[in-house]
Short mmCIF file of C-alpha atoms in Angstrom, two decimals:
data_model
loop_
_atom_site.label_atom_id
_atom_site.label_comp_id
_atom_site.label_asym_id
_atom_site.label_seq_id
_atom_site.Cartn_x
_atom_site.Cartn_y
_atom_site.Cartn_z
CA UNK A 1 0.00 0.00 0.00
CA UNK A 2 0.97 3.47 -0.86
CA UNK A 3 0.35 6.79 1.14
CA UNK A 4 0.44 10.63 -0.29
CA UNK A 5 4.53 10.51 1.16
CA UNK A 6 5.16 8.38 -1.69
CA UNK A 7 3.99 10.10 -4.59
CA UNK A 8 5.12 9.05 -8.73
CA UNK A 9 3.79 5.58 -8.13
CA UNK A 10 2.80 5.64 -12.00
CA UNK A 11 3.82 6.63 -15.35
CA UNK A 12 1.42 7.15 -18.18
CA UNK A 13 3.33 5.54 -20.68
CA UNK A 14 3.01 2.05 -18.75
CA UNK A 15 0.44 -0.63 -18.99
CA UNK A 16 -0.19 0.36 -15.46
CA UNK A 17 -0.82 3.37 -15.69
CA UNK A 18 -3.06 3.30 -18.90
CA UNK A 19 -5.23 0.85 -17.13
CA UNK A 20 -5.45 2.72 -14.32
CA UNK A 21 -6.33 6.14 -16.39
CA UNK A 22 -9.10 3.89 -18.16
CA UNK A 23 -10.58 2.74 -14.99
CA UNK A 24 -11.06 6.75 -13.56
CA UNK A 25 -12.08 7.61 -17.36
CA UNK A 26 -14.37 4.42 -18.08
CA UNK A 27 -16.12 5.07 -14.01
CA UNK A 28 -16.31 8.59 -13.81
CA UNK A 29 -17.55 8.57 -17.94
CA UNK A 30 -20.67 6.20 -16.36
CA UNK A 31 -21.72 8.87 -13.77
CA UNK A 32 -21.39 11.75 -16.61
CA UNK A 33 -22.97 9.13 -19.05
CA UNK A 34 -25.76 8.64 -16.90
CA UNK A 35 -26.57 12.26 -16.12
CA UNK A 36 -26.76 13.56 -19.55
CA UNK A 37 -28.27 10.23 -21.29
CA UNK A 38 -31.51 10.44 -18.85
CA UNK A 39 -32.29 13.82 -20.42
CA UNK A 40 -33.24 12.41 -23.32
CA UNK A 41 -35.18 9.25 -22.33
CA UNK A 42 -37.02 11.92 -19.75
CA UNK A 43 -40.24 12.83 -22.91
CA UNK A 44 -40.05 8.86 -23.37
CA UNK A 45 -40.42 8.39 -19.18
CA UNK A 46 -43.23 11.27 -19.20
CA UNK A 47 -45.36 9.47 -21.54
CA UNK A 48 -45.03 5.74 -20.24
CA UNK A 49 -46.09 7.37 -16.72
CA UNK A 50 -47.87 9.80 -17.76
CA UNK A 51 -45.85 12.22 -15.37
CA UNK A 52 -45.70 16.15 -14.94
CA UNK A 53 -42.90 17.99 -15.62
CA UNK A 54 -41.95 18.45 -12.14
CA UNK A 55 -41.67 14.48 -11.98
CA UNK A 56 -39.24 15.08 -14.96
CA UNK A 57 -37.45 17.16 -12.82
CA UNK A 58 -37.64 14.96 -9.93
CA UNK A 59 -36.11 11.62 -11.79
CA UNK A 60 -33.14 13.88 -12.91
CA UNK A 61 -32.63 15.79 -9.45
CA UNK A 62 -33.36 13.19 -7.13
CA UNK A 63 -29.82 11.92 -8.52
CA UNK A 64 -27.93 14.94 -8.63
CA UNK A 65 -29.32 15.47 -4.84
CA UNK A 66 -27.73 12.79 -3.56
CA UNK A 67 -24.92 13.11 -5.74
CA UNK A 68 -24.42 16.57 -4.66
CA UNK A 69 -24.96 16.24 -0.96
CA UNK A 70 -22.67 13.29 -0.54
CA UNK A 71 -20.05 13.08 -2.79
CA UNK A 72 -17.98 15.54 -0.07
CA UNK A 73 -18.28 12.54 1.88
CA UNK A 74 -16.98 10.26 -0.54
CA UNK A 75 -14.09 12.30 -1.59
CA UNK A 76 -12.97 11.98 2.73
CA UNK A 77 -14.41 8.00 3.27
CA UNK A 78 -11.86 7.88 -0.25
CA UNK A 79 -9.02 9.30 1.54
CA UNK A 80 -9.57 8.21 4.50
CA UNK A 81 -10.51 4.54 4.12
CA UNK A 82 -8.44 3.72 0.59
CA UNK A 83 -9.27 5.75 -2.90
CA UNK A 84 -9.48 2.13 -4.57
CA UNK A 85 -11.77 0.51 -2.37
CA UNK A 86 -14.28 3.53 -2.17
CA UNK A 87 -14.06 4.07 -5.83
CA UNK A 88 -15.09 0.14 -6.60
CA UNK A 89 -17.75 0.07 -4.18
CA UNK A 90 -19.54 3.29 -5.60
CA UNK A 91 -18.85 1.24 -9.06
CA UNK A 92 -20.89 -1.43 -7.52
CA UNK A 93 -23.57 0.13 -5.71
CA UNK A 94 -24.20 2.47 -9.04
CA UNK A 95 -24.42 -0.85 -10.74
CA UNK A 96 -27.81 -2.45 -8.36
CA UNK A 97 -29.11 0.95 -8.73
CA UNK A 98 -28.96 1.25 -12.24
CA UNK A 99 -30.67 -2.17 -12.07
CA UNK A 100 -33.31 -1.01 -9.66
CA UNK A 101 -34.18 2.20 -12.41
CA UNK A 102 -34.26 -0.04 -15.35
CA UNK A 103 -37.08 -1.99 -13.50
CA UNK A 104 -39.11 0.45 -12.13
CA UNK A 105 -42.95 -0.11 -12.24
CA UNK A 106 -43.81 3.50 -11.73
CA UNK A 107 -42.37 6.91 -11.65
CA UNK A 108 -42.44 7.07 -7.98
CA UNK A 109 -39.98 4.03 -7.34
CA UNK A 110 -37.63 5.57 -10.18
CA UNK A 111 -37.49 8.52 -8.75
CA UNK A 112 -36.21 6.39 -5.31
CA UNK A 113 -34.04 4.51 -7.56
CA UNK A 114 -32.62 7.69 -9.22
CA UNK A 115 -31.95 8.52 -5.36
CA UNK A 116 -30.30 5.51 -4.48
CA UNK A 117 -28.06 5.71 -7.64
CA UNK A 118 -26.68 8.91 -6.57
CA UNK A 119 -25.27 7.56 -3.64
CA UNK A 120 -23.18 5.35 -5.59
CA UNK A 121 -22.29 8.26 -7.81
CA UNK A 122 -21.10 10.16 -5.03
CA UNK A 123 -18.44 7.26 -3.65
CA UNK A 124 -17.74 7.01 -7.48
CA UNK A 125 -17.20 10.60 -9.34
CA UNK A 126 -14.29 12.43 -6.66
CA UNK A 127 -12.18 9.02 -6.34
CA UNK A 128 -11.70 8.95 -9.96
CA UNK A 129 -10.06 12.12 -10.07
CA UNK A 130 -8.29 11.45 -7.00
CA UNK A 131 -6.77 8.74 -7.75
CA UNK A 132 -5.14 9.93 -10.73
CA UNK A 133 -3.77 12.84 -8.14
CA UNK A 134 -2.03 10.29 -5.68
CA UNK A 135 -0.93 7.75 -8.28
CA UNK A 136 0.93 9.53 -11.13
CA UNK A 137 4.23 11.03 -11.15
CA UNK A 138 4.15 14.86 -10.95
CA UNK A 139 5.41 15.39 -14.20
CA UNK A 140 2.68 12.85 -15.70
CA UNK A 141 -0.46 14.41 -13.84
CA UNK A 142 -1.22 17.08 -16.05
CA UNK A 143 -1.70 15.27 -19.01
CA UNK A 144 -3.27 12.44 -17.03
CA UNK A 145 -5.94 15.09 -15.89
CA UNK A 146 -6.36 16.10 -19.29
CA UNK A 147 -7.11 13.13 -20.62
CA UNK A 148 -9.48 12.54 -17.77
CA UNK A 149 -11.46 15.74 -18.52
CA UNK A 150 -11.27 15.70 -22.30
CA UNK A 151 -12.57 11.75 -22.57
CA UNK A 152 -14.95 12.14 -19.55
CA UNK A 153 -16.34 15.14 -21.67
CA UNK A 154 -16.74 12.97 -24.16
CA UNK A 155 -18.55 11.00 -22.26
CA UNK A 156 -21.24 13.06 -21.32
CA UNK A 157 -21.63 14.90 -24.59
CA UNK A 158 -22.12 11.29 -25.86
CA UNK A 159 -24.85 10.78 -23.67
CA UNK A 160 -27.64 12.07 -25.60
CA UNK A 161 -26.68 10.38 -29.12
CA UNK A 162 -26.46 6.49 -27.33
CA UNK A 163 -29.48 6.95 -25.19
CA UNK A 164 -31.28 8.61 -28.61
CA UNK A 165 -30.39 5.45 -30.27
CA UNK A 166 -31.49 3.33 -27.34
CA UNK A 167 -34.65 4.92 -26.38
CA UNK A 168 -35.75 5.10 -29.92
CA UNK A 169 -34.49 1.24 -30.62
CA UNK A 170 -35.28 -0.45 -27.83
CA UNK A 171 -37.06 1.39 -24.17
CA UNK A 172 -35.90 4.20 -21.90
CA UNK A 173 -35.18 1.57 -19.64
CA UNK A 174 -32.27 0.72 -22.13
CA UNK A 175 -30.74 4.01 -20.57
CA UNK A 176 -30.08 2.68 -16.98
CA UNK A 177 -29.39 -0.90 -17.98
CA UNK A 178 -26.21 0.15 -19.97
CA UNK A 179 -24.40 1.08 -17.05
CA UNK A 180 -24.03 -2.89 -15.86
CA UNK A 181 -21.77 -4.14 -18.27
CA UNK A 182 -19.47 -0.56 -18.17
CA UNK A 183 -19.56 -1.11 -14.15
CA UNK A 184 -17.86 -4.11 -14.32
CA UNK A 185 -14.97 -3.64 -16.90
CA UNK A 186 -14.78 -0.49 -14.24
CA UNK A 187 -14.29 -3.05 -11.39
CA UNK A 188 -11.73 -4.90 -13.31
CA UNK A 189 -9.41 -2.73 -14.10
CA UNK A 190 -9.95 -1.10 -10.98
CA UNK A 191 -9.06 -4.00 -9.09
CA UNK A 192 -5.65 -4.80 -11.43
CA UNK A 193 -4.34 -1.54 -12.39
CA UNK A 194 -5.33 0.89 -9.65
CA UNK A 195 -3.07 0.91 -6.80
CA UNK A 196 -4.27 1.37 -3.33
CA UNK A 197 -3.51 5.01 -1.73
CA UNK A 198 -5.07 7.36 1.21
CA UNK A 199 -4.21 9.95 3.24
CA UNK A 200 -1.47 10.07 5.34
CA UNK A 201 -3.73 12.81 6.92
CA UNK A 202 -7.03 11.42 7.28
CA UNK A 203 -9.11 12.28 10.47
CA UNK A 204 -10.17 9.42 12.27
CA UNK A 205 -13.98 10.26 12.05
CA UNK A 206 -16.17 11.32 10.05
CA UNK A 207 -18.43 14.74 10.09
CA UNK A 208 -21.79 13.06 10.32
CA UNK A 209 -23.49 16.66 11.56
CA UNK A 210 -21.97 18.26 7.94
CA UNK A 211 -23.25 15.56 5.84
CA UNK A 212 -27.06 15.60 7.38
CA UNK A 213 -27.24 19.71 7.10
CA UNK A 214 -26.07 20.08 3.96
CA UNK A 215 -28.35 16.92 3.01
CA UNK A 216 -31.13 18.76 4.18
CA UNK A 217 -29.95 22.07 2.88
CA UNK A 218 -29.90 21.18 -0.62
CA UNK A 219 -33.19 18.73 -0.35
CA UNK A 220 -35.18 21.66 1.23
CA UNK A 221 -34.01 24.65 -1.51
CA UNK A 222 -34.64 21.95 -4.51
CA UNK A 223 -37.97 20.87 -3.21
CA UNK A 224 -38.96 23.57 -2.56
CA UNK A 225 -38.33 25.23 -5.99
CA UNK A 226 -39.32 22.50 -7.78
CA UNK A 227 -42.69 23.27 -5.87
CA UNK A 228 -42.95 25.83 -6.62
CA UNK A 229 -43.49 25.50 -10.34
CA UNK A 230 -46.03 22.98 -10.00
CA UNK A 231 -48.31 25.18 -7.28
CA UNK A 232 -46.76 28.53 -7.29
CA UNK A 233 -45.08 29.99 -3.95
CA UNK A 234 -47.19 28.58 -1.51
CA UNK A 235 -46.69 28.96 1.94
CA UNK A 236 -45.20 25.11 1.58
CA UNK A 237 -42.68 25.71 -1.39
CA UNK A 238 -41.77 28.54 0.14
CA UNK A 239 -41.09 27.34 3.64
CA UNK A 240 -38.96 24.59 2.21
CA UNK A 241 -37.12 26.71 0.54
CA UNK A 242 -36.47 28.96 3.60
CA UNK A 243 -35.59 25.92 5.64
CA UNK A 244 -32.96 24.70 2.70
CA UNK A 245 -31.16 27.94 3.17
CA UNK A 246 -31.31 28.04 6.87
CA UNK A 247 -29.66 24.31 7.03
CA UNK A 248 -26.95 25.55 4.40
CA UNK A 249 -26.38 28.47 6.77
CA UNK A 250 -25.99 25.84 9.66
CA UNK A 251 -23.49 23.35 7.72
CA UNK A 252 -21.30 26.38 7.46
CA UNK A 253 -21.75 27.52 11.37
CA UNK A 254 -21.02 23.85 11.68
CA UNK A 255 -17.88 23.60 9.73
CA UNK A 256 -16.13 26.54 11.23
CA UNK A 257 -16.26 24.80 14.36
CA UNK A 258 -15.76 21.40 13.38
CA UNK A 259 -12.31 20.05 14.54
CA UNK A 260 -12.66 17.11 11.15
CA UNK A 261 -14.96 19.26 8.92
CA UNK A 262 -16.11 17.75 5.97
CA UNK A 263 -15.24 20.62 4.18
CA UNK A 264 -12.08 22.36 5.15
CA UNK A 265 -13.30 25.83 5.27
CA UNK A 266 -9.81 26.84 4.93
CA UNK A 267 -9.13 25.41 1.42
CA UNK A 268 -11.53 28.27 0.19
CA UNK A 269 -8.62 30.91 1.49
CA UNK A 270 -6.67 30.44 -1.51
CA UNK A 271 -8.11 32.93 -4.09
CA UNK A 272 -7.84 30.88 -7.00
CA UNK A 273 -9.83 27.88 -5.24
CA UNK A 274 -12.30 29.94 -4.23
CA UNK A 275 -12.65 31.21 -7.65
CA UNK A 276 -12.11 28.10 -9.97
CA UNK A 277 -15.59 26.87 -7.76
CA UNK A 278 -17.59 29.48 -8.24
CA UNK A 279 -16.69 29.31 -12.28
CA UNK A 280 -17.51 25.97 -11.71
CA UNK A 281 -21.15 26.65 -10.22
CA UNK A 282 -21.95 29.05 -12.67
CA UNK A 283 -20.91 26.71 -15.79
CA UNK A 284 -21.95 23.30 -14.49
CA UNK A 285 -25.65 24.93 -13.57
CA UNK A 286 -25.48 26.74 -17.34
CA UNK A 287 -24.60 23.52 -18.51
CA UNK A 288 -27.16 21.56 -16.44
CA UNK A 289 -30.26 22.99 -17.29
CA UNK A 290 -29.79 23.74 -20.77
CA UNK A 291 -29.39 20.25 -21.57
CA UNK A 292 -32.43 19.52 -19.88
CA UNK A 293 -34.25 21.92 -21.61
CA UNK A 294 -32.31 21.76 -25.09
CA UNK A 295 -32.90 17.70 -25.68
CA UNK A 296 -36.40 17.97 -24.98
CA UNK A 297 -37.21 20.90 -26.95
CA UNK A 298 -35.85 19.34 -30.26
CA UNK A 299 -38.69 16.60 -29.54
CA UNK A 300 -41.32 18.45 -28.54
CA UNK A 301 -41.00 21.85 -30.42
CA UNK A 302 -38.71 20.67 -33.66
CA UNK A 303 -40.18 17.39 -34.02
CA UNK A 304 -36.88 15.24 -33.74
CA UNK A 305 -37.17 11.78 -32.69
CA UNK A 306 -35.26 10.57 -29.89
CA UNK A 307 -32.45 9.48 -31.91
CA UNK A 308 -32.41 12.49 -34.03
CA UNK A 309 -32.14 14.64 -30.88
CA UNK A 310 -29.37 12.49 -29.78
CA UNK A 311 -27.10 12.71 -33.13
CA UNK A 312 -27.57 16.39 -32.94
CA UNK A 313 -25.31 16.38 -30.53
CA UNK A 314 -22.79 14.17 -31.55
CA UNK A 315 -20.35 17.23 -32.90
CA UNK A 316 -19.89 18.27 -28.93
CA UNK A 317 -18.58 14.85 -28.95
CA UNK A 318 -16.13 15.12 -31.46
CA UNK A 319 -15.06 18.57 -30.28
CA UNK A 320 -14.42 17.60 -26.82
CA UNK A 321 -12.44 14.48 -27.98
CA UNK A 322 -10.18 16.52 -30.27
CA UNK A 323 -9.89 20.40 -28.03
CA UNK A 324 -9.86 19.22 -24.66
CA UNK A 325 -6.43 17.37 -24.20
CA UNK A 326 -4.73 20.12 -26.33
CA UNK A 327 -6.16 22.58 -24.36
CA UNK A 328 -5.27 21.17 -21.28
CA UNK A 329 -1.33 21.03 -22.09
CA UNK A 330 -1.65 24.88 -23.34
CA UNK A 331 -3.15 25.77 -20.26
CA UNK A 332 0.13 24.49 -18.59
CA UNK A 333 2.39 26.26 -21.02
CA UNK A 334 0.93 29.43 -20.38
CA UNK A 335 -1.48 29.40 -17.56
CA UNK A 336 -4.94 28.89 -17.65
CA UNK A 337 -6.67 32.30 -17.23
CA UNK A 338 -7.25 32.95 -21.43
CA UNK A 339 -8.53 29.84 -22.00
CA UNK A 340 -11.52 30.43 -18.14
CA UNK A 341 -11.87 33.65 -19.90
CA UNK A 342 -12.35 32.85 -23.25
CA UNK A 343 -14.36 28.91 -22.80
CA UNK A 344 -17.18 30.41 -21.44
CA UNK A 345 -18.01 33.91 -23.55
CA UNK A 346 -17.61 31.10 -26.97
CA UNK A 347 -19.99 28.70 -24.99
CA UNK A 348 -22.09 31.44 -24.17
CA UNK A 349 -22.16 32.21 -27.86
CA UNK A 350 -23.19 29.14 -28.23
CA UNK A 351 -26.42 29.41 -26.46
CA UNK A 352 -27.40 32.04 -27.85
CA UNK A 353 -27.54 30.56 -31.30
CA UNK A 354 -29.36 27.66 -29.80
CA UNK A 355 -31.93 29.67 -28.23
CA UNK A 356 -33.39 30.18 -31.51
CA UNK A 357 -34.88 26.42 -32.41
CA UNK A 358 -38.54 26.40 -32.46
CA UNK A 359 -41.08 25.21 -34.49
CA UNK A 360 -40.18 27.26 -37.08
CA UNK A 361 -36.40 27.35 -37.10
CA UNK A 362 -35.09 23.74 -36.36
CA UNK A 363 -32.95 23.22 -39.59
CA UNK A 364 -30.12 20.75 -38.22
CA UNK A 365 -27.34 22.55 -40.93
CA UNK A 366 -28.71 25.75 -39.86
CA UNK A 367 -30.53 26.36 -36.62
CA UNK A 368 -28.79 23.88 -34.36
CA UNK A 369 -24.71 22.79 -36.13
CA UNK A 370 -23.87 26.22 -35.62
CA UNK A 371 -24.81 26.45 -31.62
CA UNK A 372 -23.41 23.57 -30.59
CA UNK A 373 -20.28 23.74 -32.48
CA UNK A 374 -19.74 26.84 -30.59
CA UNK A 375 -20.72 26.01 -27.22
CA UNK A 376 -18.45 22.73 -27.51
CA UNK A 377 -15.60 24.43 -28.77
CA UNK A 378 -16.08 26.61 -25.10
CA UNK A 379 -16.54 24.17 -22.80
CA UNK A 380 -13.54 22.00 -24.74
CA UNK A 381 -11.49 25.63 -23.83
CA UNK A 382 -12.15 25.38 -20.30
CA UNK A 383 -13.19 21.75 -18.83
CA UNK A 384 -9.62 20.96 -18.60
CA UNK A 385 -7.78 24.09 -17.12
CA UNK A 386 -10.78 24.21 -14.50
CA UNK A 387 -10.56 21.03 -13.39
CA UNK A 388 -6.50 21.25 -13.57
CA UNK A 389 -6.71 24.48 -11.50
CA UNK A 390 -9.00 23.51 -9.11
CA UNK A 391 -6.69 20.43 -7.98
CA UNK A 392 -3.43 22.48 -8.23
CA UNK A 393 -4.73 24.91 -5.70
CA UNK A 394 -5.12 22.10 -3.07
CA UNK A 395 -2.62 19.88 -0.59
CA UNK A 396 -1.41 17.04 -1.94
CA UNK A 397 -3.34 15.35 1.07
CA UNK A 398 -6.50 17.11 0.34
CA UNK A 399 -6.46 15.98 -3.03
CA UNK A 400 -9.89 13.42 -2.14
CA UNK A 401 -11.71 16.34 -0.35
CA UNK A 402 -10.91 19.40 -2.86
CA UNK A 403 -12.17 16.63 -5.89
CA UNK A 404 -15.44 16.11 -4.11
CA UNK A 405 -16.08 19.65 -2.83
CA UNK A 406 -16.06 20.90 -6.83
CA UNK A 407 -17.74 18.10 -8.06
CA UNK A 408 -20.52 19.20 -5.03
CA UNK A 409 -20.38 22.53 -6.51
CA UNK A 410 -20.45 21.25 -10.25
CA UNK A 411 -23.34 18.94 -9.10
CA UNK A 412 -25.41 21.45 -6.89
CA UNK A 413 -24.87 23.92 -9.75
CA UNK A 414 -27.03 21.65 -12.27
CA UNK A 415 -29.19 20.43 -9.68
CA UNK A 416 -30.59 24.11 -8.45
CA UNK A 417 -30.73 25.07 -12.51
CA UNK A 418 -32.62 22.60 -13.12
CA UNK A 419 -34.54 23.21 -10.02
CA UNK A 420 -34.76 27.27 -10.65
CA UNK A 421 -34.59 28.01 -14.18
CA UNK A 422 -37.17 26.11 -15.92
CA UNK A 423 -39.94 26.97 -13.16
CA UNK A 424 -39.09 30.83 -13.62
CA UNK A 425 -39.27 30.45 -16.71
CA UNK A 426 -43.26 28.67 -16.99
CA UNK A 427 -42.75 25.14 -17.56
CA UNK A 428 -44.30 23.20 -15.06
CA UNK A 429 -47.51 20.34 -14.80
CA UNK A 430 -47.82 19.55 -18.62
CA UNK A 431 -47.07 22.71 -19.91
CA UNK A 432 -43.83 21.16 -21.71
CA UNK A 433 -46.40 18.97 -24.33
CA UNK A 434 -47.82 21.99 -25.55
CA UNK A 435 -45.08 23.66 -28.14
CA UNK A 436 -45.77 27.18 -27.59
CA UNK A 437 -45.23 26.91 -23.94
CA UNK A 438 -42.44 25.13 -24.22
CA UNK A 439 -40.66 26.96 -26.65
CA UNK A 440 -41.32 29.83 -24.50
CA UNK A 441 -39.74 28.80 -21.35
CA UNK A 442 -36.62 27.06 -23.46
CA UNK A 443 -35.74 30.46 -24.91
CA UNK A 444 -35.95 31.75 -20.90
CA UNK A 445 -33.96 28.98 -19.83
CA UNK A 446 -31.19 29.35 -22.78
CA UNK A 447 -30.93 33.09 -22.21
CA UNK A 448 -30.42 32.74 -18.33
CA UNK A 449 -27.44 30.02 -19.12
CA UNK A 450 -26.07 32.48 -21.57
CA UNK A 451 -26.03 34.81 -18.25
CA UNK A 452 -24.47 32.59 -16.00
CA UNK A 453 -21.83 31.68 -18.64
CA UNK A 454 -21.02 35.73 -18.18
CA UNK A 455 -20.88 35.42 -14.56
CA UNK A 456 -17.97 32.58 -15.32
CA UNK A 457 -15.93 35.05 -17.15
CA UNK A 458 -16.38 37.98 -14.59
CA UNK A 459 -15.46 35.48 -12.17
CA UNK A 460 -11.93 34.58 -13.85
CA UNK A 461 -11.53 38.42 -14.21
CA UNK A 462 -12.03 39.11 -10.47
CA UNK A 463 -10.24 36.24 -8.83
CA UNK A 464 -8.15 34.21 -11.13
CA UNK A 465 -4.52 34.35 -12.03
CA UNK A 466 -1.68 32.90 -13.29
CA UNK A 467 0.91 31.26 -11.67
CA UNK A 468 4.24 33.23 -11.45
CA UNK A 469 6.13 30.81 -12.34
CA UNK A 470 4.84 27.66 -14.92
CA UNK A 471 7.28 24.69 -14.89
CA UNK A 472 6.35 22.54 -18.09
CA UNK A 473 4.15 19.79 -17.65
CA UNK A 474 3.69 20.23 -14.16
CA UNK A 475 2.08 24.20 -14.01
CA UNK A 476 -1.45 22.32 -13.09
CA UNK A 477 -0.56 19.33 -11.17
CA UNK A 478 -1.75 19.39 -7.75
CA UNK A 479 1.24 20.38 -5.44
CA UNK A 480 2.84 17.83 -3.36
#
């Protein structure tokens, strides 16, 4: 067994290490699959159950819920009781639950299901990352990390085309049931390639008050919301919604005084980690929500089929696979502040071209190429200097934590857009069949992600800089 004291276990150019890079890729790919392949099964689920839009909402938040609220514990159980072991169990446990949603009788018991799977998700997504922080050489990391973001990218932007093709082929049920046979060539190389490594400064117990409030902070502010568009702000929506703050304003109370906090307050003193996660929020909730909307919009609105909707996408794909390894080697050339600057006002772009599919203008060539060329070639310009920057700014043996405190923020980013955006903006009950009413609350939706993609460049402006000094291949690595 190794510890954090005895880092460069790994080189990239090994067997070793390749397996071990495809086991983070292949497991943290599943979770990102997963996330973005449900979105567009979700006009398939509707129909079968004949559920509401806030149900739709519910069987893609009641994952990123649990996700969000736990996977800070999962990045400490990780580095606390072994990376490898917590990794392979999440792999598991993501596995039954995948299972479990594939099954379901009901909307009610996938919604649980959805639930359940993002507790596996959340032992799953931060050891991935971590592990590739604690078992590569220094000099190997950054391209390691690159590779992770650029194929994991992939991974999600290829969500839409294979559950298109599965949902339209076969059932929506097709969409969970993929995961089993990934899970296990997950396990397998896990279990061969992946060495074993924790902290060397792991607390001896776990912050059990942390992970209940900010549980209940996040269930309270998403239920309520989500509420909210279904009834209006009633005195019950509301409330919840008041209570979800008040129990995020007690996890921080709580951390400050927590001798083993879950989150280490004091990571969030470094400027640029402070600022990398709130780019993150701001991207991952853009990011979120407009693939919720944007999927389901070309079916309802534009007419595509499920597959149709799916290969419209498949360009992001190819973008991601080609821009976001490059990018994340010029980011540690030169630093990565043009690149957070730049990714999101191209993404943003991006958007805004796509806001404009309707009934009338749905022209693949014309009305929806041209968007999401643009917003891939953004997020391909900034998914891997984020995520490169984010685990630079952080102790070596914090590496576990810092992962799953911005995958939190990336997750609780989505899951409040989601939540938020599409109940401002009038789509709730079964408002989202009728194509004027939907088309109406997508162009909302797309608009307000084209404003929180400016709030991710104002952010790199206000808080982010470069290193003073950039060693090559090492300017992003996380420091030892």
């Amino acid at each position: 067994m190794t510890t954090d004291a005895a880092p460069g276990l790994l080189r990239l150019d090994t067997l070793q290490g390749r397996g071990a890079l495809a086991a983070t890729i292949l497991g943290s790919g599943m979770a990102f699959l997963d996330g973005t392949i449900v979105n567009v099964a979700t006009k398939h689920i509707g129909t079968d159950f004949h559920a509401s839009f806030s149900a739709l909402q519910w069987v893609l938040n009641a994952y990123t819920l649990t996700l969000a609220a736990l996977i800070l514990l999962g990045g400490s159980l990780g580095d606390r009781l072994g990376r490898r072991r917590v990794f392979v169990v999440g792999v598991i446990w993501f596995a039954t639950a995948s299972l479990a949603c594939a099954l379901a009788p009901d909307v009610g018991v996938l919604i649980a299901a959805r639930a359940v799977q993002g507790i596996g998700g959340a032992l799953m997504t931060p050891g991935s990352l971590a592990i590739i922080s604690s078992v590569f050489v220094a000099e190997d990391r950054a391209r390691a990390v690159g590779a992770w973001s650029g194929l994991a990218g992939v991974s999600t932007a290829l969500g839409p085309l294979l559950g298109g093709w599965l949902v339209q082929s076969f059932s929506w049920r097709w969409a969970f049931a993929i995961n089993l046979p990934v899970a296990a060539a997950v396990a397998v190389l896990a279990l061969r390639y992946v060495p074993e490594t924790r902290s060397a400064h792991a607390p001896p117990r776990l912050d059990v008050s942390g992970t209940v409030l900010i549980a209940l902070g996040l269930g309270g502010i998403t239920f309520g919301t989500t509420l909210a568009g279904s009834d209006g702000w009633t005195a019950a929506a509301a409330g919840a919604t008041a209570l979800g703050v008040l129990f995020v304003g007690a996890f921080l109370l709580v951390e400050r005084g927590e001798r083993e906090p879950l989150v280490p307050l004091g990571l969030f003193r470094d400027r640029t980690f402070s600022g990398t996660n709130l780019m993150t929020f701001f991207t991952y909730a853009a990011l979120g929500a407009m693939f919720f909307v944007l999927v389901l919009n070309l079916q309802v609105s534009a007419g595509y089929g499920a597959l149709a909707a799916g290969l419209s996408m498949l360009p992001m794909t190819i973008v991601l696979l080609l821009v976001s390894a490059r990018s994340g080697a010029l980011a540690a050339r030169i630093g990565p502040r043009l690149q957070l600057t730049l990714g999101p006002l191209v993404a943003g772009g991006g958007l805004l071209l796509l806001s404009r599919i309707d009934q009338h203008h749905h022209t693949y060539v014309i009305d929806v190429l041209p968007g999401v060329l643009l917003f891939a070639l953004g997020m391909a310009t900034l998914v891997a200097p984020l995520t490169a920057t984010v685990m630079s700014s952080a102790p070596q043996d914090q590496v576990g934590v810092a992962s799953g405190v911005n995958n939190a923020v990336a997750r609780a980013g989505g899951l409040l857009a989601v939540a938020v955006l599409p109940t401002l903006a009038g789509l709730h009950g079964d408002a989202y069949r009728n194509i004027t009413s939907m088309v109406h609350g997508y162009r909302i939706v797309a608009v307000s992600c084209v404003g929180l993609m400016l709030l991710s460049t104002a952010t790199v402006a206000l808080m982010i800089r470069n290193p003073t000094h950039v060693p090559p291949n090492t300017a992003l690595t996380p420091k030892g």
